[in-house]
Structure formats: structure tokens, C-alpha cells
Amino acid sequence: KINMKVVPTRVAKADLINGETKLIVVARNFTDEENSVIEKNKIVVKEYPIAIDGIGFIVNLKNPVKRVTSDDLKEIFTGNYKSWTDIKSDQDPDQNKEAKIFFNSNTDKIKLFIQRKNSSTHDYVLDSILKKIDYAATAVVCSTTVQIINAVRENENAIGIVNMNWLTTGNTDTIDSTVRPLRVSKILENGVQLDFTEFHQGLIFNGKYPYRRSVYVFTTDEGMKLSTGFITFLQNNDGQKVVLKNSLVPVSQPVRTIQIN
């Protein structure tokens, strides 16, 4: 029997290191600090990648802003951009005009909804997009992604952070249509700007969508145990079908993407 417990990523890792659980599923590898504790205590931790997930940014359906760069996201979530009209798109002047018309002094202020600390999504955005600059003090911390999605549905000036499997409606390739993921263009360190890319399972698979991460199983079990069988299931065809059905990207099975224009 497998008993499932949902906890923040850092708590799950601590439980594994402390011997309180034998297996965890997380979307972030161990930090240097965590690895030093593992080495100090001579713990053997085995790593098994099972899926790839994407990190998206959702807005209300009425929001005219559809495209943002990685620099825009950094300015938004660190609080430097306080209003939606602060975003100026060089590639989409119509978006700028529509935002100026749609938002007024009462609705222009950006409302941020983010994950709680110690979650892998919170830390991923902090490291990869904000470059370790802290989130704005005005950001509303939510306990669950469901709360973030509901908040964005209810607020025309909201933006929230989600991962792909929470944004789907239970069927592969079917995105929740009550909110809208932004198209994102990553600006590289050398100044080169990549194409704007929609938040889509196929584009996460082929690497065109920039914000993606591996999902791992870590275990301290050795030999033929229950965890061994469970990991084997997850990595093989039937388990990878479950991964795909839940809108993550399989890692050990071939995936074919078809572009329909």
C-alpha cells in the first residue's frame, strides 16, 4: 500500500533525508546544501526522471495583454511594473493601444498571485526569471494553484503562476479556457530575443517554450521493494501514458508532435 501525502518540496526532501518516507515525487533536484546533508549522513538517494512540466503565467480572459518577454515577467513579479500599461511591446503596438484603452486608474494596477515559499514553482520562478530578486511585497501568496486560477478568473487585472498539469481540464491538450496563458519570449543573456511561444504541452516537449523543468522520483529504498515496482511502472509505457494524460511530457517514451495550421 502506498500512502500519499502532499507537502511543499522542501518538506518532502527533508522527510526523505530524515527517513520519514522512502519515496518522493518533486519537480526540483537537490540543492548543494541538501546534497551536503545527504553526503554527511551517508544516505544513498536514487534519482529517476519521470516527466517534464512547464511553468506558465495566466491572466484574466478580458485582459488585452497577450504577449510578454522574460524581462517583462521579471519587472512584473518584482514589483517594478505596477500597472499593466507599464508593459510596452515593441512587437505588438496594438496590444499597447488596447491595454491603454481597457485599463483605467481603478483597474490598471497589477495584482500578483504566487505560490507559497518552499514550493518548487515558487523557487523556480525566483531563480530562473527573477534572478533571485524577491517577489514584490504586494504579491498574494496562495496555498494552492487552484486558488491562483480562481483569483485570476475573478480579477481582470490579475496575473498568476501555474504549471501545465494544473491548467488542464483532465484531458491531454485541453487547456482551461476560463483563463489565458500568456505567450512568452525569453531574452537571453547576450540580448538575443527568442520567438513568442504559447504555453502548450507540445512546445514544452520540443523545448520551444522556455520555462520547463524535470519531475523526479527520489528514493532511499534499495533492492526489490514496493517503490522499485512503482518507479518501474512510472518509467514504462503505462506510467508514461498517465504522465501524458495529465498534461506532463513523458521522458522515456517517444512523443510525436503535429503542427496543424
Short mmCIF file of C-alpha atoms in Angstrom, two decimals:
data_model
loop_
_atom_site.label_atom_id
_atom_site.label_comp_id
_atom_site.label_asym_id
_atom_site.label_seq_id
_atom_site.Cartn_x
_atom_site.Cartn_y
_atom_site.Cartn_z
CA LYS A 1 0.00 0.00 0.00
CA ILE A 2 1.21 3.50 -0.87
CA ASN A 3 0.17 6.33 1.42
CA MET A 4 0.28 9.70 -0.37
CA LYS A 5 0.98 12.98 1.41
CA VAL A 6 1.09 16.38 -0.32
CA VAL A 7 3.65 18.79 1.16
CA PRO A 8 5.94 21.61 -0.07
CA THR A 9 9.00 20.41 -1.96
CA ARG A 10 11.50 21.26 0.77
CA VAL A 11 9.40 19.39 3.33
CA ALA A 12 9.26 16.33 1.05
CA LYS A 13 13.04 16.36 0.67
CA ALA A 14 13.54 16.75 4.42
CA ASP A 15 11.20 13.81 5.04
CA LEU A 16 13.25 11.67 2.65
CA ILE A 17 16.58 12.69 4.19
CA ASN A 18 15.24 12.12 7.72
CA GLY A 19 13.92 8.67 6.85
CA GLU A 20 10.26 9.58 7.36
CA THR A 21 9.39 8.47 3.84
CA LYS A 22 11.01 6.16 1.29
CA LEU A 23 9.96 7.87 -1.93
CA ILE A 24 9.12 11.41 -3.08
CA VAL A 25 7.99 12.96 -6.37
CA VAL A 26 9.27 16.53 -6.81
CA ALA A 27 9.94 18.99 -9.62
CA ARG A 28 13.38 20.11 -8.47
CA ASN A 29 16.70 18.41 -7.85
CA PHE A 30 18.56 18.66 -4.56
CA THR A 31 20.39 21.87 -3.73
CA ASP A 32 24.08 21.94 -2.76
CA GLU A 33 23.04 22.39 0.87
CA GLU A 34 20.72 19.38 0.74
CA ASN A 35 23.36 17.28 -1.00
CA SER A 36 25.89 18.12 1.71
CA VAL A 37 23.46 16.80 4.35
CA ILE A 38 22.94 13.63 2.29
CA GLU A 39 26.69 13.08 1.96
CA LYS A 40 27.36 13.86 5.63
CA ASN A 41 24.81 11.25 6.74
CA LYS A 42 25.93 8.75 4.09
CA ILE A 43 22.44 8.43 2.65
CA VAL A 44 22.05 6.78 -0.76
CA VAL A 45 19.41 8.60 -2.80
CA LYS A 46 18.48 7.27 -6.23
CA GLU A 47 17.13 9.65 -8.88
CA TYR A 48 14.62 8.80 -11.63
CA PRO A 49 13.28 11.47 -14.02
CA ILE A 50 9.70 10.63 -14.99
CA ALA A 51 8.27 13.74 -16.72
CA ILE A 52 8.78 17.32 -17.88
CA ASP A 53 6.49 20.09 -16.68
CA GLY A 54 6.07 23.70 -17.83
CA ILE A 55 5.63 26.92 -15.85
CA GLY A 56 3.05 29.32 -17.28
CA PHE A 57 1.67 32.75 -16.48
CA ILE A 58 -2.08 33.26 -16.67
CA VAL A 59 -4.27 36.36 -16.92
CA ASN A 60 -7.98 37.09 -16.97
CA LEU A 61 -9.74 36.47 -20.29
CA LYS A 62 -10.64 40.17 -20.57
CA ASN A 63 -7.04 41.30 -20.22
CA PRO A 64 -5.81 42.58 -23.63
CA VAL A 65 -2.17 41.75 -22.81
CA LYS A 66 -1.30 38.53 -24.61
CA ARG A 67 2.49 38.70 -25.04
CA VAL A 68 5.28 39.37 -22.55
CA THR A 69 9.05 38.95 -22.56
CA SER A 70 11.08 37.35 -19.79
CA ASP A 71 12.19 40.88 -18.85
CA ASP A 72 8.53 41.92 -18.53
CA LEU A 73 7.85 38.97 -16.21
CA LYS A 74 10.80 39.92 -14.04
CA GLU A 75 9.60 43.53 -13.79
CA ILE A 76 6.03 42.41 -13.05
CA PHE A 77 6.78 39.90 -10.29
CA THR A 78 9.45 42.01 -8.58
CA GLY A 79 7.01 44.94 -8.48
CA ASN A 80 8.88 47.33 -10.79
CA TYR A 81 5.91 47.23 -13.15
CA LYS A 82 2.94 48.24 -11.06
CA SER A 83 0.46 48.78 -13.89
CA TRP A 84 -0.44 46.78 -16.98
CA THR A 85 0.18 49.85 -19.13
CA ASP A 86 3.82 49.80 -17.97
CA ILE A 87 4.32 46.91 -20.40
CA LYS A 88 5.39 48.23 -23.79
CA SER A 89 5.58 45.63 -26.55
CA ASP A 90 7.80 46.56 -29.49
CA GLN A 91 6.44 43.63 -31.50
CA ASP A 92 2.76 44.30 -30.80
CA PRO A 93 1.84 48.01 -30.76
CA ASP A 94 -1.85 47.06 -30.98
CA GLN A 95 -1.53 45.36 -27.59
CA ASN A 96 -0.19 48.61 -26.12
CA LYS A 97 -3.13 50.56 -27.54
CA GLU A 98 -5.72 48.02 -26.36
CA ALA A 99 -4.25 47.97 -22.84
CA LYS A 100 -4.33 51.76 -22.64
CA ILE A 101 -8.00 51.75 -23.68
CA PHE A 102 -9.06 48.83 -21.47
CA PHE A 103 -7.38 49.71 -18.19
CA ASN A 104 -8.24 52.79 -16.17
CA SER A 105 -6.92 54.22 -12.92
CA ASN A 106 -9.02 51.75 -10.90
CA THR A 107 -8.16 48.57 -12.81
CA ASP A 108 -4.65 49.22 -14.14
CA LYS A 109 -2.80 48.09 -11.01
CA ILE A 110 -1.33 44.61 -11.42
CA LYS A 111 -2.48 42.02 -8.87
CA LEU A 112 0.06 39.26 -8.32
CA PHE A 113 -0.85 35.76 -7.16
CA ILE A 114 2.04 33.42 -6.40
CA GLN A 115 2.83 30.05 -4.79
CA ARG A 116 3.88 29.75 -1.17
CA LYS A 117 7.53 29.62 -0.19
CA ASN A 118 9.25 26.23 -0.22
CA SER A 119 7.25 25.13 -3.27
CA SER A 120 9.28 24.16 -6.33
CA THR A 121 7.30 26.54 -8.57
CA HIS A 122 7.92 29.50 -6.24
CA ASP A 123 11.66 28.74 -6.24
CA TYR A 124 11.85 28.03 -9.98
CA VAL A 125 10.46 31.45 -10.92
CA LEU A 126 12.62 33.12 -8.26
CA ASP A 127 15.77 31.52 -9.68
CA SER A 128 15.08 31.37 -13.42
CA ILE A 129 13.14 34.56 -14.09
CA LEU A 130 13.57 36.93 -11.15
CA LYS A 131 17.31 36.12 -10.90
CA LYS A 132 16.97 35.74 -7.11
CA ILE A 133 15.39 39.18 -6.65
CA ASP A 134 12.50 38.66 -4.24
CA TYR A 135 8.86 38.79 -5.26
CA ALA A 136 7.01 42.07 -4.77
CA ALA A 137 5.73 42.61 -1.23
CA THR A 138 2.26 43.17 -2.71
CA ALA A 139 2.08 39.63 -4.13
CA VAL A 140 -0.70 37.49 -2.66
CA VAL A 141 0.64 34.11 -1.54
CA CYS A 142 -1.77 31.25 -2.28
CA SER A 143 -1.78 27.81 -0.67
CA THR A 144 -2.78 26.01 -3.88
CA THR A 145 -2.66 26.52 -7.62
CA VAL A 146 -6.46 26.18 -7.68
CA GLN A 147 -6.66 29.35 -5.57
CA ILE A 148 -4.41 31.15 -8.07
CA ILE A 149 -6.57 30.11 -11.02
CA ASN A 150 -9.76 31.17 -9.23
CA ALA A 151 -8.23 34.54 -8.31
CA VAL A 152 -7.23 35.22 -11.92
CA ARG A 153 -10.74 34.28 -13.11
CA GLU A 154 -12.24 36.81 -10.72
CA ASN A 155 -9.84 39.74 -11.22
CA GLU A 156 -9.44 41.47 -14.58
CA ASN A 157 -6.04 42.88 -13.58
CA ALA A 158 -4.59 39.67 -12.08
CA ILE A 159 -1.66 37.52 -13.12
CA GLY A 160 -0.77 34.14 -11.62
CA ILE A 161 1.82 31.40 -11.91
CA VAL A 162 0.73 27.86 -12.79
CA ASN A 163 2.25 24.62 -14.01
CA MET A 164 0.90 22.76 -17.01
CA ASN A 165 -0.83 19.84 -15.32
CA TRP A 166 -2.87 22.18 -13.08
CA LEU A 167 -4.07 24.25 -16.05
CA THR A 168 -5.57 21.38 -18.00
CA THR A 169 -9.09 20.05 -17.67
CA GLY A 170 -8.10 16.40 -17.29
CA ASN A 171 -7.68 15.65 -20.98
CA THR A 172 -4.42 15.85 -22.88
CA ASP A 173 -4.07 19.07 -24.87
CA THR A 174 -7.21 20.64 -23.36
CA ILE A 175 -6.38 23.89 -21.57
CA ASP A 176 -8.71 25.53 -19.03
CA SER A 177 -10.48 28.14 -21.17
CA THR A 178 -11.61 30.30 -18.23
CA VAL A 179 -8.14 31.89 -18.00
CA ARG A 180 -5.49 32.65 -20.64
CA PRO A 181 -1.80 31.73 -20.55
CA LEU A 182 0.50 34.46 -21.86
CA ARG A 183 2.78 33.93 -24.81
CA VAL A 184 6.35 34.30 -23.58
CA SER A 185 9.53 35.41 -25.33
CA LYS A 186 12.76 34.73 -23.49
CA ILE A 187 15.56 37.29 -23.76
CA LEU A 188 18.93 35.56 -23.46
CA GLU A 189 21.91 36.85 -21.50
CA ASN A 190 23.53 38.05 -24.76
CA GLY A 191 20.46 40.12 -25.62
CA VAL A 192 19.06 37.79 -28.28
CA GLN A 193 15.26 37.57 -28.06
CA LEU A 194 13.55 34.28 -28.87
CA ASP A 195 10.15 33.92 -30.51
CA PHE A 196 6.96 34.40 -28.52
CA THR A 197 5.71 30.92 -27.68
CA GLU A 198 2.38 29.76 -26.32
CA PHE A 199 2.08 27.60 -23.22
CA HIS A 200 1.42 24.21 -24.78
CA GLN A 201 2.35 20.63 -23.98
CA GLY A 202 3.92 20.02 -27.40
CA LEU A 203 6.03 23.17 -27.21
CA ILE A 204 7.22 22.17 -23.74
CA PHE A 205 8.23 18.80 -25.20
CA ASN A 206 10.28 20.24 -28.08
CA GLY A 207 11.88 22.92 -25.90
CA LYS A 208 10.43 25.95 -27.70
CA TYR A 209 8.53 27.08 -24.63
CA PRO A 210 11.34 28.40 -22.40
CA TYR A 211 10.21 27.59 -18.86
CA ARG A 212 10.26 23.83 -18.34
CA ARG A 213 11.58 21.56 -15.62
CA SER A 214 12.04 17.87 -14.92
CA VAL A 215 9.86 15.94 -12.48
CA TYR A 216 11.82 13.39 -10.47
CA VAL A 217 11.21 10.41 -8.25
CA PHE A 218 13.80 10.12 -5.47
CA THR A 219 14.02 7.09 -3.24
CA THR A 220 16.25 5.73 -0.49
CA ASP A 221 14.94 2.19 -0.95
CA GLU A 222 17.35 -0.44 -2.22
CA GLY A 223 16.64 -3.83 -3.70
CA MET A 224 13.26 -5.16 -4.80
CA LYS A 225 10.75 -3.09 -2.82
CA LEU A 226 7.31 -1.62 -3.42
CA SER A 227 8.97 1.64 -4.50
CA THR A 228 11.01 -0.23 -7.12
CA GLY A 229 7.89 -1.57 -8.78
CA PHE A 230 6.16 1.80 -8.63
CA ILE A 231 9.12 3.56 -10.27
CA THR A 232 9.32 0.87 -12.96
CA PHE A 233 5.62 1.43 -13.70
CA LEU A 234 6.11 5.23 -13.92
CA GLN A 235 9.03 4.95 -16.32
CA ASN A 236 7.48 2.43 -18.67
CA ASN A 237 4.69 2.67 -21.22
CA ASP A 238 1.61 2.54 -18.95
CA GLY A 239 3.03 5.01 -16.44
CA GLN A 240 4.19 7.39 -19.16
CA LYS A 241 0.66 7.32 -20.61
CA VAL A 242 -0.55 8.55 -17.21
CA VAL A 243 2.08 11.30 -17.38
CA LEU A 244 0.88 12.33 -20.85
CA LYS A 245 -2.81 12.20 -19.89
CA ASN A 246 -2.11 14.56 -17.01
CA SER A 247 -0.56 17.05 -19.45
CA LEU A 248 3.04 16.49 -18.50
CA VAL A 249 5.65 15.46 -21.07
CA PRO A 250 6.91 11.84 -20.98
CA VAL A 251 10.67 11.34 -20.74
CA SER A 252 11.14 7.66 -21.56
CA GLN A 253 8.65 7.17 -24.40
CA PRO A 254 8.68 8.64 -27.94
CA VAL A 255 6.39 11.61 -28.47
CA ARG A 256 5.23 12.90 -31.86
CA THR A 257 4.04 16.48 -32.28
CA ILE A 258 1.87 17.53 -35.22
CA GLN A 259 1.52 21.21 -36.20
CA ILE A 260 -1.90 21.98 -37.69
CA ASN A 261 -2.14 25.40 -39.35
#
